[in-house]
PDB file of C-alpha atoms and ligand atoms in Angstrom:
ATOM      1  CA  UNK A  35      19.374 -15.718  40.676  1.00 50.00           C
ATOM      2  CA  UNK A  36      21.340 -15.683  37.951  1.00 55.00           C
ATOM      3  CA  UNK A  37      19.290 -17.636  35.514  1.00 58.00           C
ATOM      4  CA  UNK A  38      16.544 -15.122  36.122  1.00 63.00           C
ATOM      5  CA  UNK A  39      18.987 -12.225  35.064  1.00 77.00           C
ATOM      6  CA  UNK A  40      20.189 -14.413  31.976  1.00 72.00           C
ATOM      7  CA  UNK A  41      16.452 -14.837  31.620  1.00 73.00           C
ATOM      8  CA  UNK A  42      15.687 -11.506  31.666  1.00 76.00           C
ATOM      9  CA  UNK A  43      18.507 -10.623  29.071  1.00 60.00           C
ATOM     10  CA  UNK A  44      17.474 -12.781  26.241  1.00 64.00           C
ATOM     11  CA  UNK A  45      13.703 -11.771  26.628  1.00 71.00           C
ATOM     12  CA  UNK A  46      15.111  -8.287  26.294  1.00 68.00           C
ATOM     13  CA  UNK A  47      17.195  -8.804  23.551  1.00 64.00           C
ATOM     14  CA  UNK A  48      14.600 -10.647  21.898  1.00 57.00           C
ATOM     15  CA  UNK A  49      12.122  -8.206  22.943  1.00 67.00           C
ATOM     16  CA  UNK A  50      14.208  -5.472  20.893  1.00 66.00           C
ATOM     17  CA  UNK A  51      15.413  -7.555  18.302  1.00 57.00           C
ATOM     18  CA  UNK A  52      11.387  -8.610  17.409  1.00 55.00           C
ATOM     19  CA  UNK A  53      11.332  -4.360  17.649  1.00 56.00           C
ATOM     20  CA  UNK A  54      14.067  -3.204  15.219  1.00 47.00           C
ATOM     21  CA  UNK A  55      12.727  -5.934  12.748  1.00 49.00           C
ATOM     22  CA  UNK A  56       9.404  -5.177  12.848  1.00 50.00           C
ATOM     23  CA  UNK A  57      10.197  -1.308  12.105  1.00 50.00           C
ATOM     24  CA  UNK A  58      12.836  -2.376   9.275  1.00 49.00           C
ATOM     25  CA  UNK A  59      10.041  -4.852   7.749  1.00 49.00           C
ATOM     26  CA  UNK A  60       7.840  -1.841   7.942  1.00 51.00           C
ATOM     27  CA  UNK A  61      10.138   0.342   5.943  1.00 50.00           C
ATOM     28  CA  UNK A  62      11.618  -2.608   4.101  1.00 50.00           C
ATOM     29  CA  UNK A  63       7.843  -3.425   2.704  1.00 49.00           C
ATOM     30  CA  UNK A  64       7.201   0.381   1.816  1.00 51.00           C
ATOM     31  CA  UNK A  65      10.425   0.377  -0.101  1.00 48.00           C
ATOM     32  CA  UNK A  66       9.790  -2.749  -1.691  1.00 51.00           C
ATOM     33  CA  UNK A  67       6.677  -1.628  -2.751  1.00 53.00           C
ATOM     34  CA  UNK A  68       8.255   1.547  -4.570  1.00 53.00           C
ATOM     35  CA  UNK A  69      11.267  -0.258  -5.712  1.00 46.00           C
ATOM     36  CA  UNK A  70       9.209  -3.104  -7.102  1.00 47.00           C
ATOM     37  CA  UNK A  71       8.356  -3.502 -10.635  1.00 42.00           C
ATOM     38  CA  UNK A  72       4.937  -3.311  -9.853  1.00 53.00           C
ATOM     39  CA  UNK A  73       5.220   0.528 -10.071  1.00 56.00           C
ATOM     40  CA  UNK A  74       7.959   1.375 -12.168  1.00 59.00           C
ATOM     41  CA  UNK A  75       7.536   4.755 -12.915  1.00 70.00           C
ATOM     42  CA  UNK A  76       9.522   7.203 -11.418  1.00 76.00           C
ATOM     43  CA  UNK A  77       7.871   8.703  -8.395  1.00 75.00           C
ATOM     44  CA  UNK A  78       7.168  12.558  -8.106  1.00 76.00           C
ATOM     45  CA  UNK A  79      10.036  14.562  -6.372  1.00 77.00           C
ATOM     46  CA  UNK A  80       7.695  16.655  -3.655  1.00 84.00           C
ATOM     47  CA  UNK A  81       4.634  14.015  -3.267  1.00 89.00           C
ATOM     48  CA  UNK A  82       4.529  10.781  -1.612  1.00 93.00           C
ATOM     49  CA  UNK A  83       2.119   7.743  -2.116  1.00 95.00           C
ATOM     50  CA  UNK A  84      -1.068   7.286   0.265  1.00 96.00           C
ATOM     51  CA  UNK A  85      -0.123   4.415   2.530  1.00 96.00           C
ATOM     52  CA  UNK A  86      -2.297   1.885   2.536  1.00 95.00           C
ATOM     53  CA  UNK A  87      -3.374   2.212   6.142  1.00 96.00           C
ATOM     54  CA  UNK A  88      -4.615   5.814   5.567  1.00 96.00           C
ATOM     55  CA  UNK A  89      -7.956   5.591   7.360  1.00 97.00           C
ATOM     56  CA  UNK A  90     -10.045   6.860   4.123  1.00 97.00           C
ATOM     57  CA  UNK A  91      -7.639   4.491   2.025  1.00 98.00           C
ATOM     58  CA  UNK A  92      -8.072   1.325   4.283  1.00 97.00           C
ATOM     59  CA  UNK A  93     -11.889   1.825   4.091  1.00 98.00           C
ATOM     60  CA  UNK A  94     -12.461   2.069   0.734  1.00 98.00           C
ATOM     61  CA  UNK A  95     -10.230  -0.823   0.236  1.00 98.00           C
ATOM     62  CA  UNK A  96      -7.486   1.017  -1.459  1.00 98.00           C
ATOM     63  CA  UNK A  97      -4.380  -0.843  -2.959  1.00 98.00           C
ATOM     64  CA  UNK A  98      -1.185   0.783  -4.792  1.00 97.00           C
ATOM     65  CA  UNK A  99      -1.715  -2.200  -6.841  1.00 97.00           C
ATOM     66  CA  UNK A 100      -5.389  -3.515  -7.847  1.00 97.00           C
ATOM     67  CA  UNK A 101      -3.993  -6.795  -7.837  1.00 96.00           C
ATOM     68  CA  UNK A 102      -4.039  -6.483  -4.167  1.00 97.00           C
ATOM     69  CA  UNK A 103      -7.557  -5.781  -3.667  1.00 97.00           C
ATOM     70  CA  UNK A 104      -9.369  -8.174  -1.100  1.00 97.00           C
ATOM     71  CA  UNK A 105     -11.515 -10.127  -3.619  1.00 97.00           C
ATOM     72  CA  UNK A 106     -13.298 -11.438  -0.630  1.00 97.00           C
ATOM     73  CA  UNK A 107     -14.425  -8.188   0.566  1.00 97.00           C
ATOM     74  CA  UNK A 108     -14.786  -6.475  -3.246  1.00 98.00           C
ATOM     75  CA  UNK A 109     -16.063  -9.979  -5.359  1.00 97.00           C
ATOM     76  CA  UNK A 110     -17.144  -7.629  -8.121  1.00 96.00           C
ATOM     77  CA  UNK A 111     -13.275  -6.022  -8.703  1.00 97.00           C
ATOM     78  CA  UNK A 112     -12.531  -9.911  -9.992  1.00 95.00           C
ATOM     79  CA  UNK A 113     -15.004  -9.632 -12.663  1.00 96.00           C
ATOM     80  CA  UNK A 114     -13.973 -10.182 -16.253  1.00 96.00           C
ATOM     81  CA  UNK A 115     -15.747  -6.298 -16.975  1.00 96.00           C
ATOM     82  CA  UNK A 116     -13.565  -5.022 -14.191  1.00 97.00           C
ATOM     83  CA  UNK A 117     -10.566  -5.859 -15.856  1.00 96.00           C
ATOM     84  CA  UNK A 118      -9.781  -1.908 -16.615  1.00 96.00           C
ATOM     85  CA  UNK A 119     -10.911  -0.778 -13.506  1.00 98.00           C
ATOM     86  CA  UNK A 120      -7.653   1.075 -12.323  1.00 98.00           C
ATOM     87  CA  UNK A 121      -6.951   4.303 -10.696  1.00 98.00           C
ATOM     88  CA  UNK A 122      -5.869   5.688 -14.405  1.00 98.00           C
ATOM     89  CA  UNK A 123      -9.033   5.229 -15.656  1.00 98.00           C
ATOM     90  CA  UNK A 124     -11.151   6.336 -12.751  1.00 98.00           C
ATOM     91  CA  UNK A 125     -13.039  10.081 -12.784  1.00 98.00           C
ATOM     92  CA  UNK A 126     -11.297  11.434  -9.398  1.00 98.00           C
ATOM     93  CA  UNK A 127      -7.330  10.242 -11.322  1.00 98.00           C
ATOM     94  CA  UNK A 128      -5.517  13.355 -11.999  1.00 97.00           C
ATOM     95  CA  UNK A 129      -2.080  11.921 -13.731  1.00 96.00           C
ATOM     96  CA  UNK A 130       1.302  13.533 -12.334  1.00 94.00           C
ATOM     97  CA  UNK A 131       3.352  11.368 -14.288  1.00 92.00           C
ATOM     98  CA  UNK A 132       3.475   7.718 -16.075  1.00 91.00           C
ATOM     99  CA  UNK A 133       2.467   5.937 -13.105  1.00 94.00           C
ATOM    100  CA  UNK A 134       1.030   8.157 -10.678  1.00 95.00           C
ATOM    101  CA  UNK A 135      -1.521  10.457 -10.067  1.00 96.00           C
ATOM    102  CA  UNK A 136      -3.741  12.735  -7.774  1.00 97.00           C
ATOM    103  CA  UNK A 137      -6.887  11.018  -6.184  1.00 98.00           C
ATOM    104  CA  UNK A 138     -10.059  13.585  -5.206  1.00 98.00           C
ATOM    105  CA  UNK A 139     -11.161  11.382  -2.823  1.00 98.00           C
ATOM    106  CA  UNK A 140      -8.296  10.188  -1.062  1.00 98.00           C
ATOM    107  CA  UNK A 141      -5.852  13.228  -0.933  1.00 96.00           C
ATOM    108  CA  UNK A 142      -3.028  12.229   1.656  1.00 95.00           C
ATOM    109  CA  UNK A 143      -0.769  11.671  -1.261  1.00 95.00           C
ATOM    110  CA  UNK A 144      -0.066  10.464  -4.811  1.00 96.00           C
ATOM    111  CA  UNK A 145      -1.621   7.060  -5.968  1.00 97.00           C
ATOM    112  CA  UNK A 146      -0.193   4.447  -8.200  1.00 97.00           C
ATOM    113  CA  UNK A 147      -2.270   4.220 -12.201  1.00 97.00           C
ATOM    114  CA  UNK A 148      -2.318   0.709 -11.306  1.00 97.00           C
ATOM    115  CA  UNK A 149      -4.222   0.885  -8.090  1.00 98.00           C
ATOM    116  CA  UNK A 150      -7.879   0.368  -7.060  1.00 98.00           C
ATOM    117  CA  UNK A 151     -10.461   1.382  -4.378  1.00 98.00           C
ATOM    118  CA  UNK A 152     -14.334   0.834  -4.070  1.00 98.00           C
ATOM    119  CA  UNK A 153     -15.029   4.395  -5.082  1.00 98.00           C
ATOM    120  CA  UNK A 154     -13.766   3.505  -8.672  1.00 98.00           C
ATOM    121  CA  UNK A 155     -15.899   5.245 -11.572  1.00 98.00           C
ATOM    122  CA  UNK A 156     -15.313   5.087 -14.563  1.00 97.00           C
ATOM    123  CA  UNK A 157     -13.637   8.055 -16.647  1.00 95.00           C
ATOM    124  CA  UNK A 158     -16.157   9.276 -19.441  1.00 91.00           C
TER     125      UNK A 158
HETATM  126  S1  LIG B  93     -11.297   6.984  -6.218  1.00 74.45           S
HETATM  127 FE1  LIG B  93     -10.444   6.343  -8.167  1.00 74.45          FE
HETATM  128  S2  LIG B  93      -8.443   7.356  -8.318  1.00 74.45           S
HETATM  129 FE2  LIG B  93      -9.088   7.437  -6.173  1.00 74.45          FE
HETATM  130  S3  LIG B  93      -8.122   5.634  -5.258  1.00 74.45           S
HETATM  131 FE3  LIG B  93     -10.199   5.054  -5.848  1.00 74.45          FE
HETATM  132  S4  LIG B  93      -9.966   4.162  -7.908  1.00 74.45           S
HETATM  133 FE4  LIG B  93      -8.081   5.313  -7.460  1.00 74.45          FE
END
């Protein structure tokens, strides 16, 4: 009887430990991703960035940084005359400041210059 409570104790525990790290790695990555040198300009007081899952974001393959993009899914992003395809340089980009900017098509927040969906078109 008592192993079964010590049992059930430690498969708790665990249970919430696997919890509270799970919800700090989710925080911890959005941070990181912020914090990172990756994106190093400072980011706009009132906005926020589109998270990655954002429904429109995740299917348009949407990454803060391009060097994220799923080359398996978008082959033609790893071309050698895709090399400037970034946010910044795309027709829907509206810069805020250095390193991020408004997106027309995905509108739940800010987007990094450096980032990269399938929608890209180039700036004229
Ligand atoms: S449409 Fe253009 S600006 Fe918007 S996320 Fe895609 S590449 Fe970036």
């Amino acid at each position: 009887m008592q192993k079964t409570s010590r049992k059930q104790f430690f498969t708790t525990s665990f249970s919430w430990m696997a919890s509270l790290y799970l919800l700090e790695g989710g925080f911890g990555l959005l941070n990181q991703i912020y914090a990172d040198k990756k994106i190093s300009a400072p980011f706009p007081d009132d906005l926020h960035p589109v998270l990655e899952s954002d429904p429109t974001a995740k299917a348009l393959g949407f990454h803060q940084d391009a060097k994220d993009t799923d080359f398996n899914l978008y082959p033609e992003r790893k071309e050698p005359t895709a090399k400037n395809q970034f946010c910044k340089h795309c027709v829907q980009y509206t810069q805020v400041n250095e390193g991020w900017g408004k997106c027309n098509i995905i509108t739940t927040g800010v987007v990094s210059s450096k980032g990269w969906c399938s929608a890209w078109t180039k700036r004229s």
